[in-house]
PDB file of C-alpha atoms in Angstrom:
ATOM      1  CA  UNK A 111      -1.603   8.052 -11.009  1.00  0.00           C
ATOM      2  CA  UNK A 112       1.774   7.068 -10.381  1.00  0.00           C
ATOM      3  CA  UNK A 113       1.216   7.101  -6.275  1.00  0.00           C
ATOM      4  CA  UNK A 114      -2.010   5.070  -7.341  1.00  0.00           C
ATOM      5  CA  UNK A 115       0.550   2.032  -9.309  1.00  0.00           C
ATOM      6  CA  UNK A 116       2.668   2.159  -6.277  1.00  0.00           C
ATOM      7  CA  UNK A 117      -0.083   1.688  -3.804  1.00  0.00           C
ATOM      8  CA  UNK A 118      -1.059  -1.225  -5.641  1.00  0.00           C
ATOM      9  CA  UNK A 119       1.871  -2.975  -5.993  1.00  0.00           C
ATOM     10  CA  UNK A 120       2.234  -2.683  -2.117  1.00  0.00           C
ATOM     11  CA  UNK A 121      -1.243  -3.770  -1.485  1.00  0.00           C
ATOM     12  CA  UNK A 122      -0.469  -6.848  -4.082  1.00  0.00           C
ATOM     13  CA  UNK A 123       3.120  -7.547  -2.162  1.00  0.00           C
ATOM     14  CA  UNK A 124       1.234  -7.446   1.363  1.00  0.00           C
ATOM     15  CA  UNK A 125      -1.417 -10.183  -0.208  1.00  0.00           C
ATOM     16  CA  UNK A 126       1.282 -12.559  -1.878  1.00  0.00           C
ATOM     17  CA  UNK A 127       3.409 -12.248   1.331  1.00  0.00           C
ATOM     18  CA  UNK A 128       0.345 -13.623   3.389  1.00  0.00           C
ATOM     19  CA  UNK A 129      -0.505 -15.561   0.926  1.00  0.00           C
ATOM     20  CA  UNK A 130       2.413 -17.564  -0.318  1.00  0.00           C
ATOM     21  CA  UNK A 131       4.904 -16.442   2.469  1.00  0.00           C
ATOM     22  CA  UNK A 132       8.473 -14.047   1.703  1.00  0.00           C
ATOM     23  CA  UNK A 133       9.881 -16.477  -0.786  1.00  0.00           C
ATOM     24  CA  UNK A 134       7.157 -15.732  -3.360  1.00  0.00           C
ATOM     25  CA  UNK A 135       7.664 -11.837  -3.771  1.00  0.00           C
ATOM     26  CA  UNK A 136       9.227 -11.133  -6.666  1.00  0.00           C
ATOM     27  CA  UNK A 137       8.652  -7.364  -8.597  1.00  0.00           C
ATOM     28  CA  UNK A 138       7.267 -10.079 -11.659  1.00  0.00           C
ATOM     29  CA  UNK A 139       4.796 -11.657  -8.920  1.00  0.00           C
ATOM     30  CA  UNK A 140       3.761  -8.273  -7.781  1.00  0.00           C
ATOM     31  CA  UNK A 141       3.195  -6.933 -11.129  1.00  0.00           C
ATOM     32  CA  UNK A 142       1.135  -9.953 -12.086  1.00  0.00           C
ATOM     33  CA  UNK A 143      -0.872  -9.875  -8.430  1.00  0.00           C
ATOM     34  CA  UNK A 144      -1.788  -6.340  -9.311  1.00  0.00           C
ATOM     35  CA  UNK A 145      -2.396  -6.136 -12.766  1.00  0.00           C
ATOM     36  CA  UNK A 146       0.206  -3.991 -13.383  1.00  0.00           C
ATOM     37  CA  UNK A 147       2.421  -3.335 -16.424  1.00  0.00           C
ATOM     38  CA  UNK A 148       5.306  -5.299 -15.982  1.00  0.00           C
ATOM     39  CA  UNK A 149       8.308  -3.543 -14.434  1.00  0.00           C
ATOM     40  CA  UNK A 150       5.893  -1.214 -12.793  1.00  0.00           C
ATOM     41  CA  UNK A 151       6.802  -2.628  -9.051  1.00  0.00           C
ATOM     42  CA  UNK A 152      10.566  -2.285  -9.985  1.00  0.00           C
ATOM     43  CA  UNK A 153      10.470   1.042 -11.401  1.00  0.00           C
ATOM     44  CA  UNK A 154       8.895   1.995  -7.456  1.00  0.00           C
ATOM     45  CA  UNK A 155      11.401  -0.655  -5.361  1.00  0.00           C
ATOM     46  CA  UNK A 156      14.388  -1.112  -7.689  1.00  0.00           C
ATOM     47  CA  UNK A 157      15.761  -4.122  -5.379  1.00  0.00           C
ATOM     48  CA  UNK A 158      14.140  -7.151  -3.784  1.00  0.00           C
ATOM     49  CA  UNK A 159      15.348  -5.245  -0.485  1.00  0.00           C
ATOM     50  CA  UNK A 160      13.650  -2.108  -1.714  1.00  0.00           C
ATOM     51  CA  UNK A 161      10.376  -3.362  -1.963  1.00  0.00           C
ATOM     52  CA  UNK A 162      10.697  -5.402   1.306  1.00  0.00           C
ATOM     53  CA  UNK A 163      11.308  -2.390   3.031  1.00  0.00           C
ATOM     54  CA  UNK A 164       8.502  -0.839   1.392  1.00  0.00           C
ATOM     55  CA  UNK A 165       6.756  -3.552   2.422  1.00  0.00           C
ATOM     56  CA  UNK A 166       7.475  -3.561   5.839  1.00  0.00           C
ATOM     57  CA  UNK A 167       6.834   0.334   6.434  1.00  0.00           C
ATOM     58  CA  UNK A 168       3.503  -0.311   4.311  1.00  0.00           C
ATOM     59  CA  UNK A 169       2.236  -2.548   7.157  1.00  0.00           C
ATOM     60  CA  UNK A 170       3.340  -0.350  10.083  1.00  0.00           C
ATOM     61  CA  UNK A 171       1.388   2.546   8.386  1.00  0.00           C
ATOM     62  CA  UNK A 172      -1.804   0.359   8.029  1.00  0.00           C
ATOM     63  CA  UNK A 173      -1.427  -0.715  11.325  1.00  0.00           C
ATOM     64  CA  UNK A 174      -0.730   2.875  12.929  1.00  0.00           C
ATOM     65  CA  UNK A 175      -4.027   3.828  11.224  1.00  0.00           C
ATOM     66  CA  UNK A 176      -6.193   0.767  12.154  1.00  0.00           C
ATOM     67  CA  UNK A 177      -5.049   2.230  15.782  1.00  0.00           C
ATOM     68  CA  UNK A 178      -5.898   5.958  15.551  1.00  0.00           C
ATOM     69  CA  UNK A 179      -6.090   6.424  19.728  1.00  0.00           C
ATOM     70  CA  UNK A 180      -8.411   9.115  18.581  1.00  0.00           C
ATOM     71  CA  UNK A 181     -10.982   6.602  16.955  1.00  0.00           C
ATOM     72  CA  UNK A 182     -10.696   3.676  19.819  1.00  0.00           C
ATOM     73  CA  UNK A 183     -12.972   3.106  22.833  1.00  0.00           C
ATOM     74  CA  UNK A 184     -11.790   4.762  26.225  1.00  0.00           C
ATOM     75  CA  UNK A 185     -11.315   0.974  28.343  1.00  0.00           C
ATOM     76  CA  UNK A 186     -11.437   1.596  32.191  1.00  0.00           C
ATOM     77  CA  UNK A 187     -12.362  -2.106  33.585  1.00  0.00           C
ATOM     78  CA  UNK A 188     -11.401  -5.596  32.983  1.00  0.00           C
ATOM     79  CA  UNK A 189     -14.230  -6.382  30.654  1.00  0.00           C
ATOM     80  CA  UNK A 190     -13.603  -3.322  28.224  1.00  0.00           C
ATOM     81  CA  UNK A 191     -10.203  -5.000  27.733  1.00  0.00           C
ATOM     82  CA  UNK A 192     -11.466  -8.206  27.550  1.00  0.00           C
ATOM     83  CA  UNK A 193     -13.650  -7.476  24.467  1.00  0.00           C
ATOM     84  CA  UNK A 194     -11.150  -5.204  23.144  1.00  0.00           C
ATOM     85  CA  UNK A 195      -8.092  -7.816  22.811  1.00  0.00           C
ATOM     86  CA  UNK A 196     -10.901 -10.229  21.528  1.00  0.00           C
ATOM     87  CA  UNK A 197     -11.848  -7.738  19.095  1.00  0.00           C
ATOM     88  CA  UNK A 198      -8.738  -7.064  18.235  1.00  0.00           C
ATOM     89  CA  UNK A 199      -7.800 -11.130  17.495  1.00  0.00           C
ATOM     90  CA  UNK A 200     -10.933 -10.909  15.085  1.00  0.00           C
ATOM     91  CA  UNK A 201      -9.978  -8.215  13.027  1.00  0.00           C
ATOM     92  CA  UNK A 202      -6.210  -9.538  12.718  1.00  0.00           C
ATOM     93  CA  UNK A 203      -7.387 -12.918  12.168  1.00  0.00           C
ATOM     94  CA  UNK A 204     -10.277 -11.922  10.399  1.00  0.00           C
ATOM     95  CA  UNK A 205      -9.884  -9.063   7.609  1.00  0.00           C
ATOM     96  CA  UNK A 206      -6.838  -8.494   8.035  1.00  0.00           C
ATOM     97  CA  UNK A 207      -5.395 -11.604   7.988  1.00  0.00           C
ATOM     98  CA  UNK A 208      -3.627 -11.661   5.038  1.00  0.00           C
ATOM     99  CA  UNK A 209      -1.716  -8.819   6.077  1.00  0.00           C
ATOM    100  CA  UNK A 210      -1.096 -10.626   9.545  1.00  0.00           C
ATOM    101  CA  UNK A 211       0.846 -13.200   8.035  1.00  0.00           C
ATOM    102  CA  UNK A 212       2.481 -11.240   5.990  1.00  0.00           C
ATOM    103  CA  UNK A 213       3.870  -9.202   8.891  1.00  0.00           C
ATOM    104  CA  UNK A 214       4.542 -12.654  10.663  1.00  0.00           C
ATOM    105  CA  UNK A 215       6.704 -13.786   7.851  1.00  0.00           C
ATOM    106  CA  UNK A 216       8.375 -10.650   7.673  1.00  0.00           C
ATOM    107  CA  UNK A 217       9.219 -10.640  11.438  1.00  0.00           C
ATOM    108  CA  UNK A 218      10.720 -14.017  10.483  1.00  0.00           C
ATOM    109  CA  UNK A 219      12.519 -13.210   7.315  1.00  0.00           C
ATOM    110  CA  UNK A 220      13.515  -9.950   8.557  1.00  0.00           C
ATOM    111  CA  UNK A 221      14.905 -11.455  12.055  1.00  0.00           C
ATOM    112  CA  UNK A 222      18.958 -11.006  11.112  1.00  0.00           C
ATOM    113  CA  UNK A 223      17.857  -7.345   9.438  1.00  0.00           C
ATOM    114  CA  UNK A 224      17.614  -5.074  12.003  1.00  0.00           C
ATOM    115  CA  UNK A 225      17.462  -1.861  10.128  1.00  0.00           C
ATOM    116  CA  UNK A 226      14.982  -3.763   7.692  1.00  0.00           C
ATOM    117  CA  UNK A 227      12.773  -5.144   9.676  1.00  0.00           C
ATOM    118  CA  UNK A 228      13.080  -1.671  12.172  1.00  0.00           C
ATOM    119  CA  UNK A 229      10.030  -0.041  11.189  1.00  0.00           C
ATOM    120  CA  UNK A 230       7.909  -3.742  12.193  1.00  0.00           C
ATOM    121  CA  UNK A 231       9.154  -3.378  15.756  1.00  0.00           C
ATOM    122  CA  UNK A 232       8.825   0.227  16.157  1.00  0.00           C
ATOM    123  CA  UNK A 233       4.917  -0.262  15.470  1.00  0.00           C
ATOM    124  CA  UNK A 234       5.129  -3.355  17.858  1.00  0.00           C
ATOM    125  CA  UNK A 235       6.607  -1.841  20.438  1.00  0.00           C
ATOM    126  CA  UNK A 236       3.873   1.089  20.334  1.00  0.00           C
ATOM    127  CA  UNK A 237       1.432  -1.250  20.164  1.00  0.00           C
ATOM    128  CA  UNK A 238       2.914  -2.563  23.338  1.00  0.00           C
ATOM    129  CA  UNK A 239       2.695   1.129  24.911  1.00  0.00           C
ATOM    130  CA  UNK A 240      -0.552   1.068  23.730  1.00  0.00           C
ATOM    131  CA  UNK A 241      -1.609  -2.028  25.119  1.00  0.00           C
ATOM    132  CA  UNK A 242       0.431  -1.024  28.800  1.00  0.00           C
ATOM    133  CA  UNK A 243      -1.804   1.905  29.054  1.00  0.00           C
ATOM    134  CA  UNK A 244      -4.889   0.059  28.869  1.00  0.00           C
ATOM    135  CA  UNK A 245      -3.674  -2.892  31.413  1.00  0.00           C
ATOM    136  CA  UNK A 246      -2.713   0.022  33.744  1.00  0.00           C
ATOM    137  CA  UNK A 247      -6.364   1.984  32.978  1.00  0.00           C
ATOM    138  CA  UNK A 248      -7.874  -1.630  33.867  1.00  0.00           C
ATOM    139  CA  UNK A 249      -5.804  -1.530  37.231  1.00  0.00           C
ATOM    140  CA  UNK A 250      -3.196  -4.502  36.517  1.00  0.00           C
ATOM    141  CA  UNK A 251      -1.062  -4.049  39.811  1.00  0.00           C
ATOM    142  CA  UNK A 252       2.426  -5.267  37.711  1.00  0.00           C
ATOM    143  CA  UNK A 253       1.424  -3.684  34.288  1.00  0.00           C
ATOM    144  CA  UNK A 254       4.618  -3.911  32.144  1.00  0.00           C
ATOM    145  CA  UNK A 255       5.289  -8.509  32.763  1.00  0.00           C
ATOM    146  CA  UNK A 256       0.918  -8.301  32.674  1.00  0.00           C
ATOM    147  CA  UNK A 257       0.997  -6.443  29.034  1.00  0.00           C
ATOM    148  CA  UNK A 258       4.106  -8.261  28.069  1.00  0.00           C
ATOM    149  CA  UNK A 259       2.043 -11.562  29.114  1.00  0.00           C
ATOM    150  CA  UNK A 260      -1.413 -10.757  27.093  1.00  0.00           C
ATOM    151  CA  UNK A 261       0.997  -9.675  24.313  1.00  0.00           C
ATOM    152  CA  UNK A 262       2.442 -13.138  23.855  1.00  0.00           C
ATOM    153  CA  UNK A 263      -0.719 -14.804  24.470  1.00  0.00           C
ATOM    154  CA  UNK A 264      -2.690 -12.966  21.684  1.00  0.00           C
ATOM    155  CA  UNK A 265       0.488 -13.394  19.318  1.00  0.00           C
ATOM    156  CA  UNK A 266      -0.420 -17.421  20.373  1.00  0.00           C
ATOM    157  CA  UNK A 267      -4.160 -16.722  19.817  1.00  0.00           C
ATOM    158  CA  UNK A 268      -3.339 -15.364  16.359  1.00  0.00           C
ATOM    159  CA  UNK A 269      -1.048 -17.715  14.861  1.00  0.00           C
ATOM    160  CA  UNK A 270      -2.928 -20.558  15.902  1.00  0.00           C
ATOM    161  CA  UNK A 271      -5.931 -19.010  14.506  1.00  0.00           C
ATOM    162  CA  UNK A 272      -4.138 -18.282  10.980  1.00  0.00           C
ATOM    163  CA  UNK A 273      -2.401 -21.886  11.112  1.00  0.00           C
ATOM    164  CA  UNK A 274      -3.985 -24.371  12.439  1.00  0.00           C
ATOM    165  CA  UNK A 275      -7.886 -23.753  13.833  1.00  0.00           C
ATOM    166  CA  UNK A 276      -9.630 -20.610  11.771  1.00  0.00           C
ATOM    167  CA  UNK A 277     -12.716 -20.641  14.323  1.00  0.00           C
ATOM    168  CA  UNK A 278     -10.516 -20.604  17.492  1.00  0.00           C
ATOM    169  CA  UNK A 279     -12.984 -19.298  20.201  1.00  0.00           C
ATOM    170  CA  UNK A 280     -10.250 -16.551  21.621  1.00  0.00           C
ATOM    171  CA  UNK A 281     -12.337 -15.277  24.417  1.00  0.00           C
ATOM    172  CA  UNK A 282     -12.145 -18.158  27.216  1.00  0.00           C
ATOM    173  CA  UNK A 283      -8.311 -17.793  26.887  1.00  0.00           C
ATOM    174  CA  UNK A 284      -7.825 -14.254  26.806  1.00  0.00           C
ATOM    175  CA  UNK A 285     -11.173 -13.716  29.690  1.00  0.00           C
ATOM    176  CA  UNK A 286      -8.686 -16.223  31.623  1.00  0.00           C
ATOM    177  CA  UNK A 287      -5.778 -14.626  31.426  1.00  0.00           C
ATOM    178  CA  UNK A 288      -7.211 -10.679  31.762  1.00  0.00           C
ATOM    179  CA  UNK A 289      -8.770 -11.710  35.365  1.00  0.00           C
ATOM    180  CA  UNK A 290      -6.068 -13.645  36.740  1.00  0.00           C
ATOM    181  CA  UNK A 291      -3.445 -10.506  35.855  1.00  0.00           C
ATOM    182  CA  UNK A 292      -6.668  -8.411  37.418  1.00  0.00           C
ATOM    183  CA  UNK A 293      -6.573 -10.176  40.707  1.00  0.00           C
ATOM    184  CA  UNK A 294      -2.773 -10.646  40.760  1.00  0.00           C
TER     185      UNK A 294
END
């Protein structure tokens, strides 16, 4: 039960983070997001810091999960990745988009806190690894600038997406930019 309350409160931190950006959590927001007891988020995170950091290793555990190498596609040619990285702008646009901007905000709050916002770039930069081994399966002659290049692009995508145009059509962008690395 008690792993159940804390669970909870992180899944109700992750939705008022994306949803009201780093300024609204609070343990008394949580608590109310929740329907918790209140003090039930503080008795878990005793400081603001606390639950930020549970928080941020939260997401990276979602995210490690959501990319089980075991339970993703094999992606040999240019068209595998492709529809992958559009996939992959759906989902984080999509159903997970709450928890997207959450992790955006805490990139952004978290900035000047290296050991806080540590376990956010540790999943980033596997992602990145990941994302480098499918550019080289694809046969991207340069792969680490090419991976480096999609990365930043589909950070673009997905922020524009979340801010500004919610039915962004990702693929012409992302088909554009997957050839011309291709041929490069």
């Amino acid at each position: 039960m008690a792993s159940v309350t804390r669970e909870r409160a992180l899944e109700a931190a992750v939705e008022l983070l994306g949803a009201e950006g780093v300024r609204a959590l609070s343990h008394a927001r949580v608590d109310d997001r929740a329907g918790l007891p209140s003090g039930s988020t503080s008795n878990w995170f005793r400081t603001r810091r606390a639950l930020l950091a549970g928080v941020v290793d939260w997401i990276a555990e979602r995210e490690r999960a959501d990319l089980d190498p075991a339970a993703m596609p094999v992606i040999s040619e240019v068209d595998g990745l492709i529809k992958g990285l559009c996939e992959m702008a759906e989902m984080q646009t999509g159903p997970y988009a709450g928890r997207t901007r959450a992790r955006y905000a805490l990139f952004l709050e978290l900035a000047q806190d290296p050991e806080l916002g540590e376990p956010l770039r540790r999943q980033r930069r596997e992602f990145e690894r990941w994302a480098e081994r499918m550019v080289i399966a694809v046969g991207v002659a340069d792969p680490v600038p090419a991976t480096r290049a999609l990365m930043a692009l589909c950070d673009g995508l997905l922020l524009h997406r979340l801010t500004v145009d919610p039915e962004l059509d990702v693929r012409p962008a992302i088909d554009r930019a997957v050839r011309a690395l291709a041929k490069s």
